[in-house]
mmCIF file of C-alpha atoms and ligand atoms in Angstrom:
data_model
loop_
_atom_site.group_PDB
_atom_site.id
_atom_site.type_symbol
_atom_site.label_atom_id
_atom_site.label_comp_id
_atom_site.label_asym_id
_atom_site.label_seq_id
_atom_site.Cartn_x
_atom_site.Cartn_y
_atom_site.Cartn_z
ATOM 1 C CA MET A 1 0.000 0.000 0.000
ATOM 2 C CA SER A 2 1.213 3.522 -0.809
ATOM 3 C CA ARG A 3 2.310 5.618 2.153
ATOM 4 C CA ILE A 4 3.530 9.147 2.734
ATOM 5 C CA VAL A 5 6.430 9.401 5.156
ATOM 6 C CA GLY A 6 8.379 12.425 6.347
ATOM 7 C CA HIS A 7 11.693 13.033 8.054
ATOM 8 C CA LEU A 8 12.362 16.180 10.044
ATOM 9 C CA ASP A 9 15.830 17.246 11.181
ATOM 10 C CA LEU A 10 16.529 20.425 13.136
ATOM 11 C CA ASP A 11 19.235 22.622 11.616
ATOM 12 C CA TYR A 12 22.615 22.950 13.394
ATOM 13 C CA PHE A 13 20.655 21.943 16.437
ATOM 14 C CA TYR A 14 22.769 22.567 19.555
ATOM 15 C CA ALA A 15 24.208 25.770 18.094
ATOM 16 C CA GLN A 16 20.782 26.979 16.995
ATOM 17 C CA VAL A 17 19.437 26.507 20.536
ATOM 18 C CA GLU A 18 22.314 28.641 21.813
ATOM 19 C CA GLU A 19 21.353 31.315 19.263
ATOM 20 C CA VAL A 20 17.736 31.216 20.408
ATOM 21 C CA GLU A 21 18.841 31.798 23.992
ATOM 22 C CA ASP A 22 21.264 34.552 22.998
ATOM 23 C CA PRO A 23 20.293 36.144 19.664
ATOM 24 C CA SER A 24 23.425 38.325 19.731
ATOM 25 C CA LEU A 25 25.340 35.178 18.709
ATOM 26 C CA LYS A 26 23.617 35.022 15.320
ATOM 27 C CA ASP A 27 26.151 36.999 13.297
ATOM 28 C CA ARG A 28 29.161 35.166 14.696
ATOM 29 C CA PRO A 29 30.545 31.683 14.276
ATOM 30 C CA VAL A 30 29.030 29.643 17.119
ATOM 31 C CA LEU A 31 30.819 26.467 18.195
ATOM 32 C CA VAL A 32 29.207 24.173 20.744
ATOM 33 C CA CYS A 33 32.074 22.329 22.403
ATOM 34 C CA VAL A 34 32.689 19.332 24.606
ATOM 35 C CA PHE A 35 35.595 20.530 26.740
ATOM 36 C CA SER A 36 37.639 17.695 28.147
ATOM 37 C CA GLY A 37 39.143 20.044 30.710
ATOM 38 C CA ARG A 38 42.818 19.188 30.349
ATOM 39 C CA THR A 39 43.730 22.510 28.793
ATOM 40 C CA GLU A 40 41.546 25.437 27.820
ATOM 41 C CA VAL A 41 41.256 24.214 24.239
ATOM 42 C CA SER A 42 41.254 20.463 24.701
ATOM 43 C CA GLY A 43 38.089 18.809 23.522
ATOM 44 C CA VAL A 44 36.022 18.618 20.358
ATOM 45 C CA VAL A 45 33.427 20.654 18.520
ATOM 46 C CA SER A 46 30.005 19.030 18.893
ATOM 47 C CA THR A 47 28.390 21.195 16.235
ATOM 48 C CA SER A 48 28.545 24.727 14.866
ATOM 49 C CA ASN A 49 26.287 27.216 13.114
ATOM 50 C CA TYR A 50 26.494 27.718 9.355
ATOM 51 C CA LYS A 51 28.595 30.872 9.787
ATOM 52 C CA ALA A 52 31.277 28.718 11.447
ATOM 53 C CA ARG A 53 30.944 26.020 8.783
ATOM 54 C CA GLU A 54 32.032 28.614 6.188
ATOM 55 C CA TYR A 55 35.463 28.332 7.825
ATOM 56 C CA GLY A 56 35.529 24.585 7.385
ATOM 57 C CA ILE A 57 34.512 23.762 10.922
ATOM 58 C CA LYS A 58 32.962 20.315 11.345
ATOM 59 C CA SER A 59 31.412 18.185 14.093
ATOM 60 C CA GLY A 60 34.005 16.131 15.934
ATOM 61 C CA MET A 61 36.875 18.464 15.071
ATOM 62 C CA PRO A 62 39.373 19.313 17.854
ATOM 63 C CA ILE A 63 38.662 22.731 19.347
ATOM 64 C CA ALA A 64 42.260 23.820 18.813
ATOM 65 C CA LEU A 65 42.006 23.076 15.087
ATOM 66 C CA ALA A 66 38.676 24.920 14.861
ATOM 67 C CA LYS A 67 40.327 27.952 16.500
ATOM 68 C CA ARG A 68 43.052 27.914 13.853
ATOM 69 C CA ARG A 69 40.481 27.610 11.054
ATOM 70 C CA LEU A 70 38.676 30.713 12.330
ATOM 71 C CA ASP A 71 41.943 32.516 11.701
ATOM 72 C CA GLY A 72 41.492 35.403 14.115
ATOM 73 C CA VAL A 73 37.730 35.786 13.622
ATOM 74 C CA GLU A 74 36.004 35.979 16.995
ATOM 75 C CA GLY A 75 33.909 32.849 17.466
ATOM 76 C CA ALA A 76 31.653 31.984 20.390
ATOM 77 C CA PHE A 77 32.862 28.773 22.038
ATOM 78 C CA ILE A 78 29.992 27.461 24.138
ATOM 79 C CA ARG A 79 29.965 24.504 26.510
ATOM 80 C CA MET A 80 27.594 21.755 25.386
ATOM 81 C CA ASP A 81 24.534 21.482 27.642
ATOM 82 C CA HIS A 82 22.756 18.305 26.654
ATOM 83 C CA GLU A 83 19.940 18.667 29.207
ATOM 84 C CA LYS A 84 19.016 22.021 27.738
ATOM 85 C CA TYR A 85 18.827 20.651 24.188
ATOM 86 C CA GLU A 86 16.640 17.796 25.454
ATOM 87 C CA VAL A 87 14.079 20.316 26.678
ATOM 88 C CA TYR A 88 13.867 21.959 23.256
ATOM 89 C CA SER A 89 13.835 18.558 21.578
ATOM 90 C CA ASP A 90 10.923 17.368 23.736
ATOM 91 C CA ARG A 91 8.863 20.414 22.858
ATOM 92 C CA VAL A 92 9.526 20.128 19.131
ATOM 93 C CA MET A 93 8.622 16.430 19.188
ATOM 94 C CA GLU A 94 5.357 17.271 20.969
ATOM 95 C CA ILE A 95 4.502 19.795 18.242
ATOM 96 C CA VAL A 96 5.104 17.218 15.527
ATOM 97 C CA ARG A 97 3.453 14.313 17.371
ATOM 98 C CA GLY A 98 0.193 16.246 17.629
ATOM 99 C CA ARG A 99 0.013 16.824 13.880
ATOM 100 C CA VAL A 100 0.896 13.466 12.308
ATOM 101 C CA ASP A 101 -0.454 9.885 12.314
ATOM 102 C CA VAL A 102 2.662 8.308 13.834
ATOM 103 C CA LEU A 103 5.902 9.808 15.102
ATOM 104 C CA GLU A 104 9.142 7.888 15.483
ATOM 105 C CA GLN A 105 11.855 9.877 17.171
ATOM 106 C CA ALA A 106 15.178 8.858 15.666
ATOM 107 C CA GLY A 107 17.569 11.103 17.565
ATOM 108 C CA ILE A 108 17.646 14.207 19.715
ATOM 109 C CA ASP A 109 16.995 16.445 16.715
ATOM 110 C CA GLU A 110 15.224 14.227 14.218
ATOM 111 C CA ALA A 111 12.147 12.107 13.680
ATOM 112 C CA PHE A 112 10.282 10.161 11.043
ATOM 113 C CA PHE A 113 6.556 10.644 10.731
ATOM 114 C CA ASP A 114 3.788 8.917 8.812
ATOM 115 C CA VAL A 115 0.972 11.049 7.378
ATOM 116 C CA THR A 116 -0.675 8.470 5.122
ATOM 117 C CA LYS A 117 -4.081 8.709 6.817
ATOM 118 C CA LYS A 118 -3.908 12.440 7.542
ATOM 119 C CA THR A 119 -3.282 13.254 3.899
ATOM 120 C CA GLY A 120 -5.127 10.444 2.132
ATOM 121 C CA VAL A 121 -1.816 9.773 0.299
ATOM 122 C CA ASP A 122 -2.050 13.200 -1.304
ATOM 123 C CA TYR A 123 1.329 14.881 -1.803
ATOM 124 C CA ALA A 124 -0.152 18.379 -1.990
ATOM 125 C CA ALA A 125 -1.744 17.861 1.414
ATOM 126 C CA ALA A 126 1.522 16.408 2.745
ATOM 127 C CA THR A 127 3.436 19.441 1.480
ATOM 128 C CA ALA A 128 1.009 21.795 3.214
ATOM 129 C CA LEU A 129 1.309 19.767 6.410
ATOM 130 C CA ALA A 130 5.116 19.869 6.283
ATOM 131 C CA GLN A 131 4.992 23.644 5.773
ATOM 132 C CA GLU A 132 2.688 23.967 8.744
ATOM 133 C CA LEU A 133 5.056 21.884 10.896
ATOM 134 C CA LYS A 134 7.981 24.095 9.962
ATOM 135 C CA ALA A 135 6.004 27.293 10.588
ATOM 136 C CA THR A 136 4.756 26.116 13.978
ATOM 137 C CA ILE A 137 8.208 25.051 15.166
ATOM 138 C CA LEU A 138 9.578 28.402 14.027
ATOM 139 C CA LYS A 139 6.795 30.354 15.707
ATOM 140 C CA GLU A 140 6.798 28.466 18.996
ATOM 141 C CA GLU A 141 10.461 27.573 19.411
ATOM 142 C CA LYS A 142 12.201 29.976 17.004
ATOM 143 C CA LEU A 143 13.968 26.998 15.441
ATOM 144 C CA THR A 144 14.355 26.146 11.773
ATOM 145 C CA CYS A 145 14.425 22.596 10.495
ATOM 146 C CA SER A 146 14.688 20.723 7.228
ATOM 147 C CA VAL A 147 11.994 18.320 6.152
ATOM 148 C CA GLY A 148 11.857 15.601 3.536
ATOM 149 C CA VAL A 149 8.652 13.952 2.347
ATOM 150 C CA GLY A 150 8.478 10.787 0.276
ATOM 151 C CA PRO A 151 6.991 7.329 -0.170
ATOM 152 C CA ASN A 152 9.146 5.740 2.569
ATOM 153 C CA LYS A 153 11.809 6.322 5.222
ATOM 154 C CA VAL A 154 14.846 5.948 2.974
ATOM 155 C CA VAL A 155 13.609 8.564 0.516
ATOM 156 C CA ALA A 156 12.297 10.916 3.239
ATOM 157 C CA LYS A 157 15.628 10.856 5.079
ATOM 158 C CA ILE A 158 17.656 11.630 1.968
ATOM 159 C CA ALA A 159 15.139 14.342 1.039
ATOM 160 C CA SER A 160 15.428 16.110 4.424
ATOM 161 C CA ASP A 161 19.180 16.263 3.934
ATOM 162 C CA PHE A 162 18.858 17.500 0.336
ATOM 163 C CA LYS A 163 18.275 21.169 1.092
ATOM 164 C CA LYS A 164 19.561 22.592 4.365
ATOM 165 C CA PRO A 165 19.081 24.723 6.378
ATOM 166 C CA ASP A 166 15.355 25.528 6.439
ATOM 167 C CA GLY A 167 14.630 23.215 3.522
ATOM 168 C CA LEU A 168 11.567 21.327 2.381
ATOM 169 C CA THR A 169 11.986 18.650 -0.268
ATOM 170 C CA VAL A 170 9.026 16.620 -1.475
ATOM 171 C CA VAL A 171 9.689 13.541 -3.593
ATOM 172 C CA ARG A 172 6.658 11.763 -4.964
ATOM 173 C CA ASP A 173 6.510 8.012 -5.431
ATOM 174 C CA ASP A 174 7.009 8.301 -9.197
ATOM 175 C CA GLU A 175 9.900 10.765 -8.819
ATOM 176 C CA ALA A 176 11.913 8.771 -6.287
ATOM 177 C CA ARG A 177 14.254 6.962 -8.679
ATOM 178 C CA ALA A 178 15.087 10.080 -10.670
ATOM 179 C CA PHE A 179 15.627 12.055 -7.458
ATOM 180 C CA LEU A 180 18.038 9.501 -6.021
ATOM 181 C CA SER A 181 19.937 8.645 -9.228
ATOM 182 C CA PRO A 182 22.585 11.390 -9.317
ATOM 183 C CA LEU A 183 23.292 11.328 -5.563
ATOM 184 C CA SER A 184 26.290 9.544 -4.126
ATOM 185 C CA VAL A 185 25.750 6.192 -2.408
ATOM 186 C CA GLY A 186 26.870 7.698 0.904
ATOM 187 C CA ARG A 187 23.552 9.527 1.137
ATOM 188 C CA ILE A 188 21.711 6.263 1.787
ATOM 189 C CA TYR A 189 21.042 5.684 5.462
ATOM 190 C CA GLY A 190 23.387 2.979 6.703
ATOM 191 C CA VAL A 191 26.025 3.484 4.019
ATOM 192 C CA GLY A 192 29.025 4.734 5.966
ATOM 193 C CA PRO A 193 32.522 5.469 4.673
ATOM 194 C CA LYS A 194 33.487 1.765 4.798
ATOM 195 C CA THR A 195 30.564 0.539 2.692
ATOM 196 C CA ALA A 196 30.949 3.509 0.351
ATOM 197 C CA LYS A 197 34.610 2.649 -0.178
ATOM 198 C CA LEU A 198 33.841 -0.995 -0.994
ATOM 199 C CA LEU A 199 31.216 0.125 -3.494
ATOM 200 C CA GLN A 200 33.594 2.664 -4.979
ATOM 201 C CA GLU A 201 36.170 -0.076 -5.524
ATOM 202 C CA SER A 202 33.552 -1.921 -7.580
ATOM 203 C CA GLY A 203 33.008 1.175 -9.671
ATOM 204 C CA ILE A 204 29.765 2.115 -7.931
ATOM 205 C CA SER A 205 29.639 5.688 -6.717
ATOM 206 C CA THR A 206 26.162 7.011 -7.557
ATOM 207 C CA ILE A 207 22.826 5.640 -6.424
ATOM 208 C CA ALA A 208 21.917 5.089 -10.103
ATOM 209 C CA GLU A 209 24.926 2.777 -10.477
ATOM 210 C CA LEU A 210 23.959 0.948 -7.288
ATOM 211 C CA ALA A 211 20.376 0.545 -8.512
ATOM 212 C CA VAL A 212 21.513 -1.545 -11.494
ATOM 213 C CA ALA A 213 24.421 -3.353 -9.836
ATOM 214 C CA PRO A 214 24.202 -7.164 -10.243
ATOM 215 C CA ALA A 215 22.679 -8.794 -7.164
ATOM 216 C CA GLU A 216 25.474 -11.435 -6.926
ATOM 217 C CA ARG A 217 28.100 -8.718 -6.820
ATOM 218 C CA LEU A 218 26.404 -6.958 -3.905
ATOM 219 C CA GLU A 219 25.844 -10.268 -2.107
ATOM 220 C CA ASP A 220 29.521 -11.184 -2.437
ATOM 221 C CA LEU A 221 30.484 -7.859 -0.935
ATOM 222 C CA PHE A 222 27.912 -7.466 1.829
ATOM 223 C CA GLY A 223 25.936 -10.670 2.342
ATOM 224 C CA ASN A 224 22.308 -11.192 1.478
ATOM 225 C CA LYS A 225 20.572 -8.899 3.940
ATOM 226 C CA LEU A 226 22.534 -5.718 3.280
ATOM 227 C CA ALA A 227 22.616 -6.479 -0.462
ATOM 228 C CA VAL A 228 18.809 -6.621 -0.647
ATOM 229 C CA TYR A 229 18.529 -3.416 1.388
ATOM 230 C CA LEU A 230 20.984 -1.567 -0.860
ATOM 231 C CA HIS A 231 19.285 -2.765 -4.015
ATOM 232 C CA ASP A 232 15.836 -1.733 -2.787
ATOM 233 C CA ALA A 233 16.960 1.581 -1.258
ATOM 234 C CA SER A 234 18.773 2.673 -4.399
ATOM 235 C CA ASN A 235 15.587 1.937 -6.335
ATOM 236 C CA GLY A 236 13.589 4.087 -3.922
ATOM 237 C CA VAL A 237 11.990 1.071 -2.259
ATOM 238 C CA ASP A 238 11.817 0.611 1.517
ATOM 239 C CA GLY A 239 9.163 -1.221 3.519
ATOM 240 C CA GLU A 240 10.281 -0.114 6.994
ATOM 241 C CA LEU A 241 7.309 1.223 8.941
ATOM 242 C CA VAL A 242 7.294 4.364 11.042
ATOM 243 C CA VAL A 243 6.788 3.045 14.564
ATOM 244 C CA ASP A 244 6.048 5.012 17.690
ATOM 245 C CA ARG A 245 8.582 3.741 20.181
ATOM 246 C CA GLY A 246 6.243 5.106 22.804
ATOM 247 C CA GLY A 247 8.687 7.856 23.639
ATOM 248 C CA ALA A 248 10.047 4.950 25.664
ATOM 249 C CA SER A 249 13.310 6.737 26.203
ATOM 250 C CA GLN A 250 11.765 9.475 28.338
ATOM 251 C CA LEU A 251 8.649 11.135 29.694
ATOM 252 C CA SER A 252 8.476 14.827 30.496
ATOM 253 C CA ARG A 253 6.149 17.635 31.518
ATOM 254 C CA MET A 254 6.668 21.402 31.695
ATOM 255 C CA ILE A 255 4.367 23.991 33.256
ATOM 256 C CA THR A 256 4.314 27.770 33.390
ATOM 257 C CA LEU A 257 3.997 28.837 37.025
ATOM 258 C CA LYS A 258 1.138 31.125 38.041
ATOM 259 C CA HIS A 259 3.692 33.715 39.153
ATOM 260 C CA ASP A 260 7.464 33.807 38.845
ATOM 261 C CA THR A 261 8.581 32.401 42.170
ATOM 262 C CA HIS A 262 11.441 31.083 44.252
ATOM 263 C CA ASP A 263 9.174 29.325 46.728
ATOM 264 C CA LEU A 264 9.857 25.574 46.775
ATOM 265 C CA ASP A 265 6.484 24.601 48.273
ATOM 266 C CA GLN A 266 4.628 26.710 45.759
ATOM 267 C CA ILE A 267 6.516 25.200 42.830
ATOM 268 C CA VAL A 268 6.101 21.631 44.096
ATOM 269 C CA ALA A 269 2.371 22.248 44.644
ATOM 270 C CA GLU A 270 1.926 23.405 41.060
ATOM 271 C CA LEU A 271 4.038 20.538 39.744
ATOM 272 C CA LEU A 272 2.002 17.836 41.492
ATOM 273 C CA PRO A 273 -0.710 17.385 38.831
ATOM 274 C CA PRO A 274 1.798 16.974 35.970
ATOM 275 C CA LEU A 275 3.909 14.754 38.206
ATOM 276 C CA LYS A 276 0.924 12.485 38.896
ATOM 277 C CA ASP A 277 0.124 12.535 35.219
ATOM 278 C CA VAL A 278 3.606 11.504 34.187
ATOM 279 C CA HIS A 279 3.607 8.779 36.863
ATOM 280 C CA GLU A 280 0.280 7.447 35.590
ATOM 281 C CA LYS A 281 1.738 7.282 32.100
ATOM 282 C CA LEU A 282 4.767 5.423 33.420
ATOM 283 C CA VAL A 283 2.632 2.839 35.192
ATOM 284 C CA SER A 284 0.238 2.436 32.262
ATOM 285 C CA LYS A 285 3.203 1.617 30.040
ATOM 286 C CA ASP A 286 4.681 -0.829 32.541
ATOM 287 C CA LEU A 287 7.831 1.233 32.829
ATOM 288 C CA PHE A 288 10.390 1.997 35.539
ATOM 289 C CA PHE A 289 12.563 5.120 35.557
ATOM 290 C CA ARG A 290 16.154 5.342 36.630
ATOM 291 C CA ASN A 291 16.941 8.990 35.961
ATOM 292 C CA VAL A 292 14.940 11.999 37.093
ATOM 293 C CA THR A 293 15.602 15.582 36.063
ATOM 294 C CA THR A 294 14.026 18.803 37.239
ATOM 295 C CA ILE A 295 14.018 21.741 34.897
ATOM 296 C CA GLY A 296 13.666 25.420 35.713
ATOM 297 C CA ILE A 297 13.276 28.199 33.172
ATOM 298 C CA LEU A 298 13.873 31.762 34.345
ATOM 299 C CA LYS A 299 12.478 35.080 33.185
ATOM 300 C CA ASP A 300 15.387 35.501 30.760
ATOM 301 C CA LEU A 301 14.424 32.062 29.290
ATOM 302 C CA SER A 302 17.672 30.505 30.464
ATOM 303 C CA ILE A 303 17.216 26.816 31.287
ATOM 304 C CA HIS A 304 18.644 25.189 34.395
ATOM 305 C CA THR A 305 18.500 21.534 35.282
ATOM 306 C CA ARG A 306 19.383 19.136 38.085
ATOM 307 C CA SER A 307 19.276 15.420 37.631
ATOM 308 C CA LYS A 308 19.870 12.253 39.546
ATOM 309 C CA THR A 309 20.408 8.649 38.559
ATOM 310 C CA LEU A 310 18.955 6.165 41.024
ATOM 311 C CA GLU A 311 20.725 3.012 42.184
ATOM 312 C CA THR A 312 17.885 0.898 40.884
ATOM 313 C CA PRO A 313 14.965 1.723 38.576
ATOM 314 C CA THR A 314 11.615 2.361 40.247
ATOM 315 C CA ASN A 315 8.017 3.320 39.505
ATOM 316 C CA ASP A 316 7.276 4.410 43.071
ATOM 317 C CA TYR A 317 5.377 7.706 43.167
ATOM 318 C CA PHE A 318 6.708 8.681 46.601
ATOM 319 C CA VAL A 319 10.289 8.221 45.498
ATOM 320 C CA LEU A 320 9.516 10.358 42.478
ATOM 321 C CA GLU A 321 7.984 13.168 44.496
ATOM 322 C CA ARG A 322 10.787 13.097 47.053
ATOM 323 C CA GLU A 323 13.518 13.208 44.402
ATOM 324 C CA VAL A 324 11.811 16.018 42.501
ATOM 325 C CA ARG A 325 11.555 18.049 45.694
ATOM 326 C CA GLU A 326 15.214 17.528 46.534
ATOM 327 C CA LEU A 327 16.402 18.324 43.027
ATOM 328 C CA LEU A 328 14.259 21.457 42.885
ATOM 329 C CA ALA A 329 15.625 22.613 46.240
ATOM 330 C CA ALA A 330 19.171 22.202 44.903
ATOM 331 C CA LEU A 331 18.235 24.016 41.721
ATOM 332 C CA LEU A 332 16.673 26.947 43.580
ATOM 333 C CA HIS A 333 19.863 27.254 45.560
ATOM 334 C CA GLU A 334 21.616 28.421 42.439
ATOM 335 C CA VAL A 335 19.086 30.444 40.484
ATOM 336 C CA GLY A 336 16.501 33.200 40.985
ATOM 337 C CA ASP A 337 12.741 33.088 40.440
ATOM 338 C CA LEU A 338 11.427 30.385 38.144
ATOM 339 C CA ARG A 339 8.950 31.195 35.408
ATOM 340 C CA ARG A 340 8.469 27.623 34.230
ATOM 341 C CA ALA A 341 9.213 24.315 35.870
ATOM 342 C CA GLY A 342 9.267 20.761 34.694
ATOM 343 C CA VAL A 343 10.309 17.212 35.250
ATOM 344 C CA ARG A 344 11.714 14.543 33.003
ATOM 345 C CA LEU A 345 12.024 10.825 33.645
ATOM 346 C CA SER A 346 14.571 9.018 31.537
ATOM 347 C CA GLU A 347 16.470 5.752 31.313
ATOM 348 C CA LEU A 348 13.076 4.124 31.223
ATOM 349 C CA GLN A 349 12.946 0.365 31.245
ATOM 350 C CA ASP A 350 10.325 -2.302 30.842
ATOM 351 C CA MET A 351 8.850 -4.108 33.780
ATOM 352 C CA VAL A 352 9.738 -7.262 31.839
ATOM 353 C CA ASP A 353 13.416 -6.363 31.682
ATOM 354 C CA GLN A 354 13.214 -5.492 35.329
ATOM 355 C CA ARG A 355 11.665 -8.825 36.237
ATOM 356 C CA SER A 356 14.161 -10.865 34.311
ATOM 357 C CA LEU A 357 16.928 -8.777 35.814
ATOM 358 C CA THR A 358 15.788 -9.549 39.373
ATOM 359 C CA GLU A 359 15.290 -13.205 38.517
ATOM 360 C CA PHE A 360 18.741 -13.204 37.068
ATOM 361 C CA THR A 361 20.398 -11.578 40.055
ATOM 362 C CA SER A 362 18.476 -13.325 42.833
HETATM 363 P P1 LIG B 1 22.660 20.007 10.475
HETATM 364 O O1 LIG B 1 21.565 19.026 10.757
HETATM 365 O O2 LIG B 1 23.624 19.564 9.452
HETATM 366 O O3 LIG B 1 22.134 21.395 10.199
HETATM 367 O O4 LIG B 1 23.524 20.161 11.808
HETATM 368 P P2 LIG B 1 23.362 19.454 13.206
HETATM 369 O O5 LIG B 1 24.330 20.109 14.132
HETATM 370 O O6 LIG B 1 21.938 19.479 13.658
HETATM 371 O O7 LIG B 1 23.864 17.988 12.883
HETATM 372 P P3 LIG B 1 23.202 16.569 13.172
HETATM 373 O O8 LIG B 1 21.749 16.590 12.854
HETATM 374 O O9 LIG B 1 24.053 15.575 12.468
HETATM 375 O O10 LIG B 1 23.430 16.354 14.731
HETATM 376 C C1 LIG B 1 22.504 16.777 15.717
HETATM 377 C C2 LIG B 1 23.253 17.190 16.971
HETATM 378 O O11 LIG B 1 24.076 16.104 17.454
HETATM 379 C C3 LIG B 1 24.218 18.353 16.760
HETATM 380 O O12 LIG B 1 23.598 19.618 16.885
HETATM 381 C C4 LIG B 1 25.276 18.109 17.795
HETATM 382 C C5 LIG B 1 25.321 16.597 17.954
HETATM 383 N N1 LIG B 1 26.467 16.045 17.202
HETATM 384 C C6 LIG B 1 26.512 15.736 15.887
HETATM 385 N N2 LIG B 1 27.717 15.248 15.532
HETATM 386 C C7 LIG B 1 28.464 15.241 16.668
HETATM 387 C C8 LIG B 1 29.834 14.845 16.970
HETATM 388 O O13 LIG B 1 30.606 14.409 16.098
HETATM 389 N N3 LIG B 1 30.245 14.986 18.265
HETATM 390 C C9 LIG B 1 29.396 15.463 19.252
HETATM 391 N N4 LIG B 1 29.849 15.580 20.505
HETATM 392 N N5 LIG B 1 28.122 15.842 18.998
HETATM 393 C C10 LIG B 1 27.669 15.742 17.729
HETATM 394 CA CA1 LIG B 2 20.299 18.368 12.539
HETATM 395 CA CA1 LIG B 3 20.187 14.849 13.092
#
């Protein structure tokens, strides 16, 4: 059956979040860094804005090398704050989830979505929906993203990467082969440098060449499973479904407080309903949590978090409430009045895993 599938990927994500929080960064190269702490410049660049990329700066590059590439231009070197990006990610995913048939989060800044039912397999409707997604994310979170729409995941993923930043690329069923043909094989999800090199050595560098490569040749190189995948993908065929993984990696809730406040009791009181709600969700999904994070957003929109990893996973409401209270108290120790507050449970695990784990250890 025909489907319409999309892939959404936020542009220069960590660096863009830093720009949202401090718009004065926009005209400068912004480098989000993982400092290893040994010397002032030891560590790597996690990501950078497009201004920095003009200087040849890339993810994973040593900070010292990035500094040299900037060649005297004043860049902003910002410490990576994963918790903060998670908060933005959660909110973007919520926006998308509410507007599609199925959402499958595939990373902190990307997700597949299925809109077959919503659009009645109509590409014009899917295009309008993708535009609406982009506009809503921009309006509510001030973030741009790039979206690809196509007949399946493989095509949608390549399409979202086709025009960046702030792109929208729609590839209809009957256009898929022509769209993919001129692109290099490395664009196919799962084809890393090693696979690409092996293909190259067999004289296959474009997707068009891969699409007509003899099956035996691919099987010799990669075995049956990968060979079939490569053959299908290069022909624009992919049967992988978009599956909601139940947000099984985390559950979160944010609220805006009635008044900006520094009062722990007040904040906890207002957080109780969402806390009960998130706990109910946890129990209904048969999940345990191991990590709990409290989040505070101040008047200046800066985000502050405190988190704790428990010795053993639990689904006990009283433990949850106690930990949230303690984490919030620690958080309030360091910041002023909160405007918004929230909680996130992560490292979620199945009751089943839990059971087998206890059986195993006892
Ligand atoms: P894009 O999508 O090309 O506009 O740029 P990004 O930065 O969104 O790149 P993407 O989607 O591949 O990665 C999403 C985030 O993951 C990115 O903002 C930072 C992080 N990340 C990506 N590559 C690396 C890496 O090599 N090291 C570290 N520490 N983080 C990375
Ligand atoms: Ca991205
Ligand atoms: Ca990504």
